[in-house]
Amino acid sequence: MGTFERYLSVWVGLSIVLGVVLGNLMPDAFAVVAGLEFAHVNIVIAVLIWVMIYPMMIQIDFSSIKDVRKSPKGLVLTLVVNWLIKPFTMAALGWLFFRVFFAGWVDPQTATEYIAGMILLGVAPCTAMVFVWSQLTKGDPNYTLVQVSVNDLIMVVAFAPITALLLGVSDIQVPWDTLLSSVLLYVVLPLVAGALTRYVLQKKNDDQALDAFVGGLKPWSMIGLLATVVLLFGFQAETILAQPQDILLIAIPLLIQTYGIFFVAFYAAKKLKLSHKIAAPACMIATSNFFELAVAVAISLFGLHSGAALATVVGVLVEVPVMLSLVAIANRSRHLFVEQES
């Protein structure tokens, strides 16, 4: 790991501060960028995430994807945590904090909306940023692709009924344009571009050229991550300064949920004797969220300025720094896992 990557958490911290400062100094400029959306997916953010995950897509060897079936435990772990544990623990934590611990600080209606926003985050497993976390933990790119793809397929049929169950709402309208556009922008297009790039570079069976090309893209991948952080915090800079107490109240149970789910998945991966290159991405997929989908549904159900929308936005704000801390934990625990899955 290079010097820049070693201190990535420092650069992210500086990017957070820069985003908040610039967002307050130039709110109109950030408003223009924030308005560049299609189906609740910000185009600029999508491009930056695309830049981040493109190098990993180049490393995917389609001829090796078939080998995933030989080690199904990592995929099973991801699916169990994402769909049978995570949504329900998120709902329980939301209720515990906003109906019990914070009941005296938040009015009942707002508390209900905050809980709803947390639930929406819990029911939407991540699609795009998982590739970044997998790359930073040296995860198996082929296996990560399969895990993300299967999660996306399940999300199509499971998101609405689980959300309806936990929210107590009978008619959940899934924003299909957001879901499909995100999958297209974050998975399909970079995957095709990566496959084509790999094909061209491997024409002469020159693996060194492939490694050199991917290595040359890594700095751009990190720049894309930092630029994303600046934009995300810049978009919400005024809200962060105007409602710091509410941001903190929402962040507390979200942080407990995130670290809790990670360590549940981590412990299970250790018990299942997964190799680190499969265990680390599995834990990351189980932990992170598909925030575009959560935000879109929150706005659709409760309105743009609702507590539910704010809760999903706080989920966006805490995700990058928290996930980087989990990447560090995963990398430092490499010695605890077997080299190959048994």
mmCIF file of N, CA and C in Angstrom, residues 81 84-96 118-119 122 166 253 257-258 260-261 264:
data_model
loop_
_atom_site.group_PDB
_atom_site.id
_atom_site.type_symbol
_atom_site.label_atom_id
_atom_site.label_comp_id
_atom_site.label_asym_id
_atom_site.label_seq_id
_atom_site.Cartn_x
_atom_site.Cartn_y
_atom_site.Cartn_z
ATOM 1 N N VAL A 81 -27.114 -12.157 5.874
ATOM 2 C CA VAL A 81 -26.967 -10.913 6.642
ATOM 3 C C VAL A 81 -27.784 -9.793 6.017
ATOM 4 N N LEU A 84 -31.923 -11.263 5.965
ATOM 5 C CA LEU A 84 -32.573 -11.872 7.123
ATOM 6 C C LEU A 84 -32.179 -11.222 8.451
ATOM 7 N N ILE A 85 -31.115 -10.435 8.448
ATOM 8 C CA ILE A 85 -30.650 -9.824 9.698
ATOM 9 C C ILE A 85 -30.677 -8.300 9.633
ATOM 10 N N LYS A 86 -29.986 -7.732 8.681
ATOM 11 C CA LYS A 86 -29.751 -6.279 8.641
ATOM 12 C C LYS A 86 -31.018 -5.418 8.670
ATOM 13 N N PRO A 87 -32.056 -5.689 7.841
ATOM 14 C CA PRO A 87 -33.236 -4.822 7.885
ATOM 15 C C PRO A 87 -33.917 -4.798 9.246
ATOM 16 N N PHE A 88 -33.916 -5.935 9.920
ATOM 17 C CA PHE A 88 -34.641 -6.059 11.183
ATOM 18 C C PHE A 88 -33.858 -5.461 12.354
ATOM 19 N N THR A 89 -32.529 -5.592 12.327
ATOM 20 C CA THR A 89 -31.742 -4.940 13.376
ATOM 21 C C THR A 89 -31.791 -3.423 13.220
ATOM 22 N N MET A 90 -31.828 -2.944 11.973
ATOM 23 C CA MET A 90 -31.934 -1.496 11.741
ATOM 24 C C MET A 90 -33.256 -0.967 12.286
ATOM 25 N N ALA A 91 -34.332 -1.686 12.018
ATOM 26 C CA ALA A 91 -35.644 -1.272 12.524
ATOM 27 C C ALA A 91 -35.666 -1.283 14.051
ATOM 28 N N ALA A 92 -35.068 -2.301 14.650
ATOM 29 C CA ALA A 92 -35.053 -2.412 16.106
ATOM 30 C C ALA A 92 -34.241 -1.282 16.741
ATOM 31 N N LEU A 93 -33.089 -0.963 16.160
ATOM 32 C CA LEU A 93 -32.265 0.123 16.689
ATOM 33 C C LEU A 93 -32.964 1.473 16.535
ATOM 34 N N GLY A 94 -33.614 1.665 15.376
ATOM 35 C CA GLY A 94 -34.338 2.918 15.164
ATOM 36 C C GLY A 94 -35.426 3.104 16.213
ATOM 37 N N TRP A 95 -36.174 2.044 16.458
ATOM 38 C CA TRP A 95 -37.248 2.114 17.463
ATOM 39 C C TRP A 95 -36.655 2.354 18.852
ATOM 40 N N LEU A 96 -35.596 1.634 19.205
ATOM 41 C CA LEU A 96 -35.004 1.744 20.535
ATOM 42 C C LEU A 96 -34.501 3.163 20.812
ATOM 43 N N MET A 118 -34.151 5.173 8.464
ATOM 44 C CA MET A 118 -33.179 4.155 8.832
ATOM 45 C C MET A 118 -33.560 2.793 8.252
ATOM 46 N N ILE A 119 -34.849 2.478 8.309
ATOM 47 C CA ILE A 119 -35.316 1.204 7.758
ATOM 48 C C ILE A 119 -35.034 1.133 6.262
ATOM 49 N N GLY A 122 -31.576 0.222 5.718
ATOM 50 C CA GLY A 122 -31.315 -1.166 6.082
ATOM 51 C C GLY A 122 -31.791 -2.176 5.070
ATOM 52 N N LEU A 166 -41.843 -3.641 7.426
ATOM 53 C CA LEU A 166 -41.206 -2.906 8.515
ATOM 54 C C LEU A 166 -41.766 -1.496 8.695
ATOM 55 N N PRO A 253 -27.367 5.687 16.140
ATOM 56 C CA PRO A 253 -27.817 4.315 15.867
ATOM 57 C C PRO A 253 -27.306 3.781 14.537
ATOM 58 N N GLN A 257 -25.365 0.283 14.183
ATOM 59 C CA GLN A 257 -25.823 -0.707 13.213
ATOM 60 C C GLN A 257 -24.689 -1.119 12.278
ATOM 61 N N THR A 258 -23.967 -0.140 11.753
ATOM 62 C CA THR A 258 -22.925 -0.424 10.772
ATOM 63 C C THR A 258 -21.816 -1.283 11.361
ATOM 64 N N GLY A 260 -21.964 -3.000 14.129
ATOM 65 C CA GLY A 260 -22.531 -4.249 14.624
ATOM 66 C C GLY A 260 -22.692 -5.279 13.524
ATOM 67 N N ILE A 261 -23.267 -4.859 12.399
ATOM 68 C CA ILE A 261 -23.458 -5.785 11.275
ATOM 69 C C ILE A 261 -22.124 -6.264 10.729
ATOM 70 N N VAL A 264 -20.824 -8.942 13.044
ATOM 71 C CA VAL A 264 -21.617 -10.170 12.895
ATOM 72 C C VAL A 264 -21.141 -10.940 11.672
#
